PDB file of C-alpha atoms in Angstrom:
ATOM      1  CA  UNK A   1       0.000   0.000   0.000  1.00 46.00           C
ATOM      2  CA  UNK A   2       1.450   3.445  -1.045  1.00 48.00           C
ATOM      3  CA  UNK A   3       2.359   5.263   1.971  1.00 55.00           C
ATOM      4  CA  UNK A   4       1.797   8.784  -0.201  1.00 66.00           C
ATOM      5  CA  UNK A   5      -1.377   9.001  -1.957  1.00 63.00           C
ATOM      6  CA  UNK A   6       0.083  10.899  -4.945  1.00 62.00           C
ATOM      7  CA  UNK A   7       2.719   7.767  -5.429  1.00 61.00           C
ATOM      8  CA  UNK A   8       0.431   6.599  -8.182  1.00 63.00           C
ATOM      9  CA  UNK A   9       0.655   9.437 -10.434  1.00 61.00           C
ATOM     10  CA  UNK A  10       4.300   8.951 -10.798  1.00 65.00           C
ATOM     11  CA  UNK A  11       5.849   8.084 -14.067  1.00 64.00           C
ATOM     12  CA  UNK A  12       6.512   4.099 -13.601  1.00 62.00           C
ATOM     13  CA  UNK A  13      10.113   3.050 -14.289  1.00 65.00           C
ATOM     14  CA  UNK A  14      11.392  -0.366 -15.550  1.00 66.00           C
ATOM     15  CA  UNK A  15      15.688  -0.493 -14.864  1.00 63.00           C
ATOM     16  CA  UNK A  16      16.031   3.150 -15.142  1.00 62.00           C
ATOM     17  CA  UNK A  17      13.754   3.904 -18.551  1.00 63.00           C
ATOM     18  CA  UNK A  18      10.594   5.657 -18.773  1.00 65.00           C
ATOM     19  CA  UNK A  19       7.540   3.603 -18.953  1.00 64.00           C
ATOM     20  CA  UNK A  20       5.584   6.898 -20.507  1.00 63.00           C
ATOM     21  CA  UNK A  21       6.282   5.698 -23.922  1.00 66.00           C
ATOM     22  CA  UNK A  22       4.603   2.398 -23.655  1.00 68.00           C
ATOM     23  CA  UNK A  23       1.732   3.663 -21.846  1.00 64.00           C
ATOM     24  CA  UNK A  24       0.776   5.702 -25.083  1.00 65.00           C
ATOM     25  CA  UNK A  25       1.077   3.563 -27.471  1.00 69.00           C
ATOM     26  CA  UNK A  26      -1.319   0.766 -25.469  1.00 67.00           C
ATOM     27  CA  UNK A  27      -3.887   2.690 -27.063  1.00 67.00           C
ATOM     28  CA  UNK A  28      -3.046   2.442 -30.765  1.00 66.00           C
ATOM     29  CA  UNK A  29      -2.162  -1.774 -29.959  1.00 63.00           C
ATOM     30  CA  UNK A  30      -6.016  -1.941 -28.847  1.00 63.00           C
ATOM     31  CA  UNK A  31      -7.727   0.604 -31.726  1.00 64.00           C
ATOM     32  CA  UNK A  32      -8.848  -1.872 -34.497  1.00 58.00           C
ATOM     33  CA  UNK A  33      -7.539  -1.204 -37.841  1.00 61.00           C
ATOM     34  CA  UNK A  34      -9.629  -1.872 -40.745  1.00 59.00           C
ATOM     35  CA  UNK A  35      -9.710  -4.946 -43.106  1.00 62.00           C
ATOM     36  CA  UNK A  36     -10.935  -5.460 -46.546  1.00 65.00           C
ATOM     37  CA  UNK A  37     -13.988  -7.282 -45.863  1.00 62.00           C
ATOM     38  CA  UNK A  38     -17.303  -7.223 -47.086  1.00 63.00           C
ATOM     39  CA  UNK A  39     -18.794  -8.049 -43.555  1.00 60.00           C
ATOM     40  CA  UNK A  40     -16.786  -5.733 -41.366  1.00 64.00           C
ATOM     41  CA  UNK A  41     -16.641  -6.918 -37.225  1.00 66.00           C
ATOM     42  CA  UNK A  42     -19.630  -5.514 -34.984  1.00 70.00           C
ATOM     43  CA  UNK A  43     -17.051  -4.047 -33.306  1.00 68.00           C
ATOM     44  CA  UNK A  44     -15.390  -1.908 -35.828  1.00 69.00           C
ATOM     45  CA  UNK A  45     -18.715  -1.153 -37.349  1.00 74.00           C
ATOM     46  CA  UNK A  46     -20.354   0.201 -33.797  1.00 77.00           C
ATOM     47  CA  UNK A  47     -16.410   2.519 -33.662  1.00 75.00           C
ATOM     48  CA  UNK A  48     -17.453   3.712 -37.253  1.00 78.00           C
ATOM     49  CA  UNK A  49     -20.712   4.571 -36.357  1.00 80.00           C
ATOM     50  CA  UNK A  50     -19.804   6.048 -33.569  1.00 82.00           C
ATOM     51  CA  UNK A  51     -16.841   8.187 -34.323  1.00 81.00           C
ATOM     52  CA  UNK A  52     -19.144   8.834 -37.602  1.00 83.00           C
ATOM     53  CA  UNK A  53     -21.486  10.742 -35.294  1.00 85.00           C
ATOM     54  CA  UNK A  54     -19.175  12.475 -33.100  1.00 84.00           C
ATOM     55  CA  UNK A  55     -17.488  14.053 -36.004  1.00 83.00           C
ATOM     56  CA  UNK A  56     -20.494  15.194 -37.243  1.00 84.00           C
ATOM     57  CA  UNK A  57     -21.699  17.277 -34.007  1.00 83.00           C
ATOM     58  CA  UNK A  58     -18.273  18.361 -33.629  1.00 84.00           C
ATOM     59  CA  UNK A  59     -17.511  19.661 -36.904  1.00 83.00           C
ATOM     60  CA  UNK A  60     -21.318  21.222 -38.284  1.00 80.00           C
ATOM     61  CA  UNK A  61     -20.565  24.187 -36.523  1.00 80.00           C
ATOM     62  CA  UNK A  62     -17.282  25.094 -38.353  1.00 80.00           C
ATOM     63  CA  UNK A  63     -17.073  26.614 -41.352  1.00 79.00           C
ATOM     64  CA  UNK A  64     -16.302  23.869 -44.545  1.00 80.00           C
ATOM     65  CA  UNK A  65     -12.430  26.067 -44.033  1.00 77.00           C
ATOM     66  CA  UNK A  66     -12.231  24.281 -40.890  1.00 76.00           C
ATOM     67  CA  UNK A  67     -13.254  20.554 -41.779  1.00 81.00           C
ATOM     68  CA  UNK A  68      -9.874  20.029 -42.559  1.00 84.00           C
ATOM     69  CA  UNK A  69      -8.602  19.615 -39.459  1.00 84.00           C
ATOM     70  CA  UNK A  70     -11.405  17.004 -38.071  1.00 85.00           C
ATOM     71  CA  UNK A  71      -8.997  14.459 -38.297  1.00 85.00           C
ATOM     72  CA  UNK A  72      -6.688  15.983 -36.088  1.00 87.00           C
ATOM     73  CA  UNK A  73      -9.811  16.508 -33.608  1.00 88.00           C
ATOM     74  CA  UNK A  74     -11.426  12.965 -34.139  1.00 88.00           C
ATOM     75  CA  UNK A  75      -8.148  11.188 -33.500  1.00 87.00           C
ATOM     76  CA  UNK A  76      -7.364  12.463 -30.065  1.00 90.00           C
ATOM     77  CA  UNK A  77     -10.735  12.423 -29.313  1.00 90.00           C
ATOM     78  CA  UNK A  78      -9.481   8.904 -29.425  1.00 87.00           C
ATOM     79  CA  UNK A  79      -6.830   8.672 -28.070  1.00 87.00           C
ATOM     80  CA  UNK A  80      -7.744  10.397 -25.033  1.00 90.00           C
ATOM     81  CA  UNK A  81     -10.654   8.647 -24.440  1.00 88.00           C
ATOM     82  CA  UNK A  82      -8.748   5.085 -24.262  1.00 86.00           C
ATOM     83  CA  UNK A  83      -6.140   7.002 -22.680  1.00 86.00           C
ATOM     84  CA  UNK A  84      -8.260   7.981 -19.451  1.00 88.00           C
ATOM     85  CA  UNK A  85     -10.373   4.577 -19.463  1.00 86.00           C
ATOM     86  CA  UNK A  86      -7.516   2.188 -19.573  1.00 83.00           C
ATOM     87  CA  UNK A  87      -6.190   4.367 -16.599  1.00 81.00           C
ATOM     88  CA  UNK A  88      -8.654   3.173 -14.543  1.00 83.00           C
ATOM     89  CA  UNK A  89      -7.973  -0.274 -15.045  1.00 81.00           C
ATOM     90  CA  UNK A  90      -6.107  -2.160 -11.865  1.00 78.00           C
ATOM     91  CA  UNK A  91      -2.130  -1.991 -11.925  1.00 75.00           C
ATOM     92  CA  UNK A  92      -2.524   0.697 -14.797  1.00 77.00           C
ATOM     93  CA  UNK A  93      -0.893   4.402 -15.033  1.00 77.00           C
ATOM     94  CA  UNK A  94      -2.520   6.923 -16.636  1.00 82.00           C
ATOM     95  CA  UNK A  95      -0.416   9.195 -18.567  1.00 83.00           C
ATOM     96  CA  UNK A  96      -3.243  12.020 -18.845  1.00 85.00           C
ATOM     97  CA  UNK A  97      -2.755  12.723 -15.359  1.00 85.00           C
ATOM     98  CA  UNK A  98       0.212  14.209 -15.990  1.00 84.00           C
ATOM     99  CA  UNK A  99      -0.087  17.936 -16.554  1.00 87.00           C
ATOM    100  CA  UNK A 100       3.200  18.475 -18.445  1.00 86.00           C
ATOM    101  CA  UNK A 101       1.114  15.890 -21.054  1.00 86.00           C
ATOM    102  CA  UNK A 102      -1.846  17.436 -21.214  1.00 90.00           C
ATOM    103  CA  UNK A 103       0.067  21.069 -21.486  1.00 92.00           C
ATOM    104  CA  UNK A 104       1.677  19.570 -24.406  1.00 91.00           C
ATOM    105  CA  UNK A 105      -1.332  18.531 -26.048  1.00 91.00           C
ATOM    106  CA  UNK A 106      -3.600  21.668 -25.299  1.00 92.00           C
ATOM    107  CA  UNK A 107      -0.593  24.345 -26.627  1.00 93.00           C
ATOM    108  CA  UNK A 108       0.237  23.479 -29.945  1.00 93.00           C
ATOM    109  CA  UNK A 109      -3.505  22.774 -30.691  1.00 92.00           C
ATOM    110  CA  UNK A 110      -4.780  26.305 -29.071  1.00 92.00           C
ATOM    111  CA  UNK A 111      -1.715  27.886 -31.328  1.00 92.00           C
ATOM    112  CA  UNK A 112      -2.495  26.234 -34.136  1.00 90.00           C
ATOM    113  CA  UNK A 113      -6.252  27.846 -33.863  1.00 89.00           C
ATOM    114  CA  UNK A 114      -5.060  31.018 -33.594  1.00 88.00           C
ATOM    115  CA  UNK A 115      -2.094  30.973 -36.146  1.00 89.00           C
ATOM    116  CA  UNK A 116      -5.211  30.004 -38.448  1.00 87.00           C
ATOM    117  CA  UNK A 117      -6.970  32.644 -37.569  1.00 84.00           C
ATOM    118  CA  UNK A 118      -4.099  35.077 -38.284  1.00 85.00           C
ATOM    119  CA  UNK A 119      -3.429  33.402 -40.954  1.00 86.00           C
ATOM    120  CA  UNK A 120      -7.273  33.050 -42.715  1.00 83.00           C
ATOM    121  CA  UNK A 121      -8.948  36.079 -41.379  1.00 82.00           C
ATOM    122  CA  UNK A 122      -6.583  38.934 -39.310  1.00 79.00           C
ATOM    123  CA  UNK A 123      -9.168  41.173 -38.700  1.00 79.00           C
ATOM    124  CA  UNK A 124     -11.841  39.213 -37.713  1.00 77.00           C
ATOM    125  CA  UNK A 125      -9.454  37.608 -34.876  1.00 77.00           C
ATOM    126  CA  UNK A 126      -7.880  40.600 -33.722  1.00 79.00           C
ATOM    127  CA  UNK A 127     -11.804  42.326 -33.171  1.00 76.00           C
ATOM    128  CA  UNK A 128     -12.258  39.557 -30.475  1.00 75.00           C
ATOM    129  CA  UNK A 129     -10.095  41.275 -28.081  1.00 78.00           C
ATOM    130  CA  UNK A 130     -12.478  44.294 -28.490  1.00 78.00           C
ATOM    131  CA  UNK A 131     -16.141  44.036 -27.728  1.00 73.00           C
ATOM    132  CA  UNK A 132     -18.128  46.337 -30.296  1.00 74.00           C
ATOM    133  CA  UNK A 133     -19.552  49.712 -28.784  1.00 74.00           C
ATOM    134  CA  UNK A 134     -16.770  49.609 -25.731  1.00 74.00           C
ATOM    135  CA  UNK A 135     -16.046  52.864 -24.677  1.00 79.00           C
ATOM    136  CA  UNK A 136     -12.711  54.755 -25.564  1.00 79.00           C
ATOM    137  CA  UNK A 137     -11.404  54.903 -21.835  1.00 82.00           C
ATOM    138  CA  UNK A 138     -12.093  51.100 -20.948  1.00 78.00           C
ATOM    139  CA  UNK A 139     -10.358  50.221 -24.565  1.00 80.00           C
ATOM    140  CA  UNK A 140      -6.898  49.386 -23.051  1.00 83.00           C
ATOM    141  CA  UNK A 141      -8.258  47.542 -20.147  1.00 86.00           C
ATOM    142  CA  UNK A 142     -10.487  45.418 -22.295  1.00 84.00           C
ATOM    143  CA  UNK A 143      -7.324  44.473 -24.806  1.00 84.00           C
ATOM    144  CA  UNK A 144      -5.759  43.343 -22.001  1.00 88.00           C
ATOM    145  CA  UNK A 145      -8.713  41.213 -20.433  1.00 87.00           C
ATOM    146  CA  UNK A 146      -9.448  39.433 -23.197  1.00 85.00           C
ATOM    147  CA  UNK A 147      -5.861  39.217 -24.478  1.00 87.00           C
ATOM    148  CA  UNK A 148      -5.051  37.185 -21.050  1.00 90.00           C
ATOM    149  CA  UNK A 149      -8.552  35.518 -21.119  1.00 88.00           C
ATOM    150  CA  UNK A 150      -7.101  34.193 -24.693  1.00 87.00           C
ATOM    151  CA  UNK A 151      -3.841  33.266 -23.164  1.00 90.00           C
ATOM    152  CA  UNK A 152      -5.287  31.533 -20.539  1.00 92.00           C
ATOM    153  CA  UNK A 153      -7.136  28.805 -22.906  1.00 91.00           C
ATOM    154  CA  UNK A 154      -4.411  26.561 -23.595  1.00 92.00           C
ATOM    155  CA  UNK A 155      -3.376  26.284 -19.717  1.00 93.00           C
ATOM    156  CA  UNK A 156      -7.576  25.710 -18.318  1.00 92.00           C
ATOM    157  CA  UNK A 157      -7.845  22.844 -20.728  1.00 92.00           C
ATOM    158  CA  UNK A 158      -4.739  21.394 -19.315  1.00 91.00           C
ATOM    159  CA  UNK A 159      -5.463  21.912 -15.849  1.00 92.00           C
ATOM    160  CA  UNK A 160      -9.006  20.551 -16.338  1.00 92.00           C
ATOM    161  CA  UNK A 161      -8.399  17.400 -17.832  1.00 91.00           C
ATOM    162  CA  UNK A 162      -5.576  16.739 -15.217  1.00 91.00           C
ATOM    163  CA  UNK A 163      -7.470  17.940 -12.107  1.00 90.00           C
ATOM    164  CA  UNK A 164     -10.758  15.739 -12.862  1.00 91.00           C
ATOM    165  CA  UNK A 165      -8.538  12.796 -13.589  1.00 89.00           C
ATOM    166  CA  UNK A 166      -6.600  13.271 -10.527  1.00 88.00           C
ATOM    167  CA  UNK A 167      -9.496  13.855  -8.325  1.00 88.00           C
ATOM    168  CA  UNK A 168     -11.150  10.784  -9.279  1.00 86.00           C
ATOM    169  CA  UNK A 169      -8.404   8.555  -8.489  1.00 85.00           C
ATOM    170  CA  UNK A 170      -7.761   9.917  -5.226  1.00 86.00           C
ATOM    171  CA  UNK A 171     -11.268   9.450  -4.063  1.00 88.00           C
ATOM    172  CA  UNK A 172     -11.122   5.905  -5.833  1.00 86.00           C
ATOM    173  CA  UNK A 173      -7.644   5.120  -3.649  1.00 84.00           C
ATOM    174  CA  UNK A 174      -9.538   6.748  -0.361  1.00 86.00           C
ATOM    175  CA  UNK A 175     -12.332   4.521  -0.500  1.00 88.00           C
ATOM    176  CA  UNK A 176     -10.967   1.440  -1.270  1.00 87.00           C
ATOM    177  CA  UNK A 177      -7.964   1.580   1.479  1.00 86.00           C
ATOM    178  CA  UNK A 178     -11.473   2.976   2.969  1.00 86.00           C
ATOM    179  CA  UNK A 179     -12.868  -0.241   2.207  1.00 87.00           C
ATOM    180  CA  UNK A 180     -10.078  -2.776   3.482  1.00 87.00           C
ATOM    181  CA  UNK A 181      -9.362  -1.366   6.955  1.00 87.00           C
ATOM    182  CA  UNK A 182     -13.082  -1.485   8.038  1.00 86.00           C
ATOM    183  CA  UNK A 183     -13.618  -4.932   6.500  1.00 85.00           C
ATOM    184  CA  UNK A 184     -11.988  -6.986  10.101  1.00 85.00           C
ATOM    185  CA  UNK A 185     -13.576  -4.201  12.314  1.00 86.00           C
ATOM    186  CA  UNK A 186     -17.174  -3.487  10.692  1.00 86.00           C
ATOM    187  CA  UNK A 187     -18.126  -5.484   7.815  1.00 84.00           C
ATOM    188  CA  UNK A 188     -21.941  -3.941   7.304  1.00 85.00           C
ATOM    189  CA  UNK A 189     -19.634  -0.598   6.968  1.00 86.00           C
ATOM    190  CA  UNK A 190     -17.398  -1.965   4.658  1.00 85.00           C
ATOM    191  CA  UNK A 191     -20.204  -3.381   2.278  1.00 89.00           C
ATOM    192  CA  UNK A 192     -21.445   0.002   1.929  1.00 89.00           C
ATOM    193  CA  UNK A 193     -18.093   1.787   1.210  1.00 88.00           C
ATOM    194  CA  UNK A 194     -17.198  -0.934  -1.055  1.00 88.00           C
ATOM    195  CA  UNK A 195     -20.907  -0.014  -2.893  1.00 90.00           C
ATOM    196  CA  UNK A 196     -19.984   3.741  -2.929  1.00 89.00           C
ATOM    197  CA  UNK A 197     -16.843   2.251  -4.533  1.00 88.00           C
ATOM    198  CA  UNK A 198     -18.378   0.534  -7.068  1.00 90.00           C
ATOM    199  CA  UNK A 199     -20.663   3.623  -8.054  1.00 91.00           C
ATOM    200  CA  UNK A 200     -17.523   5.592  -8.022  1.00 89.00           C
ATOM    201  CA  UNK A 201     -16.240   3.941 -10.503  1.00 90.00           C
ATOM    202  CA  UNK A 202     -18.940   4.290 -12.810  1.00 91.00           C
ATOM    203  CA  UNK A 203     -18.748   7.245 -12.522  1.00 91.00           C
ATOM    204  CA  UNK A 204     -14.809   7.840 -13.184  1.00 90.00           C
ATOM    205  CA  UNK A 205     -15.559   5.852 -16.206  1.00 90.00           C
ATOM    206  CA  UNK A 206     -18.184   8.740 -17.246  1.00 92.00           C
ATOM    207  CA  UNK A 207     -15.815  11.353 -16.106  1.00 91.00           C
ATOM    208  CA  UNK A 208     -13.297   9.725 -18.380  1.00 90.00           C
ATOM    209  CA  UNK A 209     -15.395  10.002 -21.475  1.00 90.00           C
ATOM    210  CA  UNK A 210     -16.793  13.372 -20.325  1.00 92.00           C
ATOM    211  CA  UNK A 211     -13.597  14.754 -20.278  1.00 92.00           C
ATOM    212  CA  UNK A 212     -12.086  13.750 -23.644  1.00 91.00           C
ATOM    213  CA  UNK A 213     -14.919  15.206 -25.340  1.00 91.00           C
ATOM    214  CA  UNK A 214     -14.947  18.327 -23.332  1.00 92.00           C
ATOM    215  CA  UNK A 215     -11.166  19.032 -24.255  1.00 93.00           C
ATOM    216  CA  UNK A 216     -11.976  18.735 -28.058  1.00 92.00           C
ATOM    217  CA  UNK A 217     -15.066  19.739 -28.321  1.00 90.00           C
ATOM    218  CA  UNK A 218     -13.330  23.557 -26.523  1.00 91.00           C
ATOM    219  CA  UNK A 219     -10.534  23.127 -29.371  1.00 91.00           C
ATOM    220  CA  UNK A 220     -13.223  22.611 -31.928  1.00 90.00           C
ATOM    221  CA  UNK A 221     -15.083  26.127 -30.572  1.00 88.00           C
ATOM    222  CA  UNK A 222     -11.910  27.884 -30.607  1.00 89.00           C
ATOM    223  CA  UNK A 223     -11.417  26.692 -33.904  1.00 87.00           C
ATOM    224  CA  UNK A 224     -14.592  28.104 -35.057  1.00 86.00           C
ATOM    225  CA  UNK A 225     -14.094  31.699 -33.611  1.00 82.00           C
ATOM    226  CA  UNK A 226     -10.801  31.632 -35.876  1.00 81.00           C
ATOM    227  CA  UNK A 227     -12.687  30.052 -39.318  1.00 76.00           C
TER     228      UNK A 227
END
């Protein structure tokens, strides 16, 4: 049992090397790749569907400019989602609770909305950081507002996804050590804390899916201020 309850959200180590790498790529060993048959799997054919819909209620509110980059969207859409739900297997680390990670994803997306947006339309991006009808004296203030409100993007998506991950596997670790110390002294007790457990969990497993489609579904909004 870890003596520190934030033991399990360190990087796990095998002779010295980083275990990160591995971790990641667990999700492209279990994503099925297609085959050339005529009668597909259930299983890849529920994934189509599926991903099928998602793209199409992230992407109808972007301009056609914009459908380019759906790919980009619908693949870590992906990738997150196994990401957080094979975290909460047992034994299992999950690298999205890693903020450095998630910072890494969330920047160079959020940048790469806004170079477009320089890029495509200048004007219309820059009149964002000014509210039509502001007055002249509260012009500099607002700039500045909204230019750190813009700034700020990248770093809440990161922090979100990492603090609801992190949250939910603290409160999963407190209940089940929880669980196993009152099991000798009360087991009535321990039944019912091993039944919050269990609802926890479904829960974590909601949260999981929650939050991957929260985190693209912001990139896909920013995307369509800057389209």
């Amino acid at each position: 049992m870890n003596t520190n309850l934030f033991d399990q959200f360190l990087i796990p180590s095998l002779l010295g090397a980083s275990l990160l790498a591995p971790a990641l790529l667990m999700t492209l060993i279990l994503t099925p790749t297609p085959k050339n048959l005529w009668l597909p799997h259930p299983a890849a054919t529920i994934k189509m569907w599926l991903i099928s819909q998602i793209t199409k209620q992230i992407m109808a509110p972007i301009n056609k400019s914009g459908h380019k980059h759906s790919l980009t969207l619908i693949s870590l859409l992906v990738f997150l989602l196994l990401t957080n739900l094979l975290g909460l297997l047992p034994y299992t680390f999950t690298p999205t609770t890693q903020l450095s990670m998630n910072m890494a994803l969330a920047i160079p997306l959020w940048l790469m909305t806004v170079l477009t947006g320089m890029r495509t339309q200048p004007t219309t991006s820059l009149a964002h950081l000014l509210p039509e009808g502001t007055p002249t004296p509260l012009i500099p203030i607002l700039i500045m507002i909204e230019t750190i409100s813009l700034l700020i993007r990248p770093i809440a998506l990161g922090v979100r996804l990492t603090a609801n991950l992190t949250a939910g596997h603290l409160l999963i670790q407190l209940i089940s050590i929880a669980t196993l110390n009152l099991w000798p002294i009360m087991p009535p007790l321990s039944l019912l804390t091993l039944t919050t457990l269990i609802l926890l969990l479904l829960l974590e497993f909601a949260v999981a899916m929650i939050q991957a489609y929260v985190f693209v579904l912001l990139l896909s909004l920013y995307l369509q201020e800057n389209t």
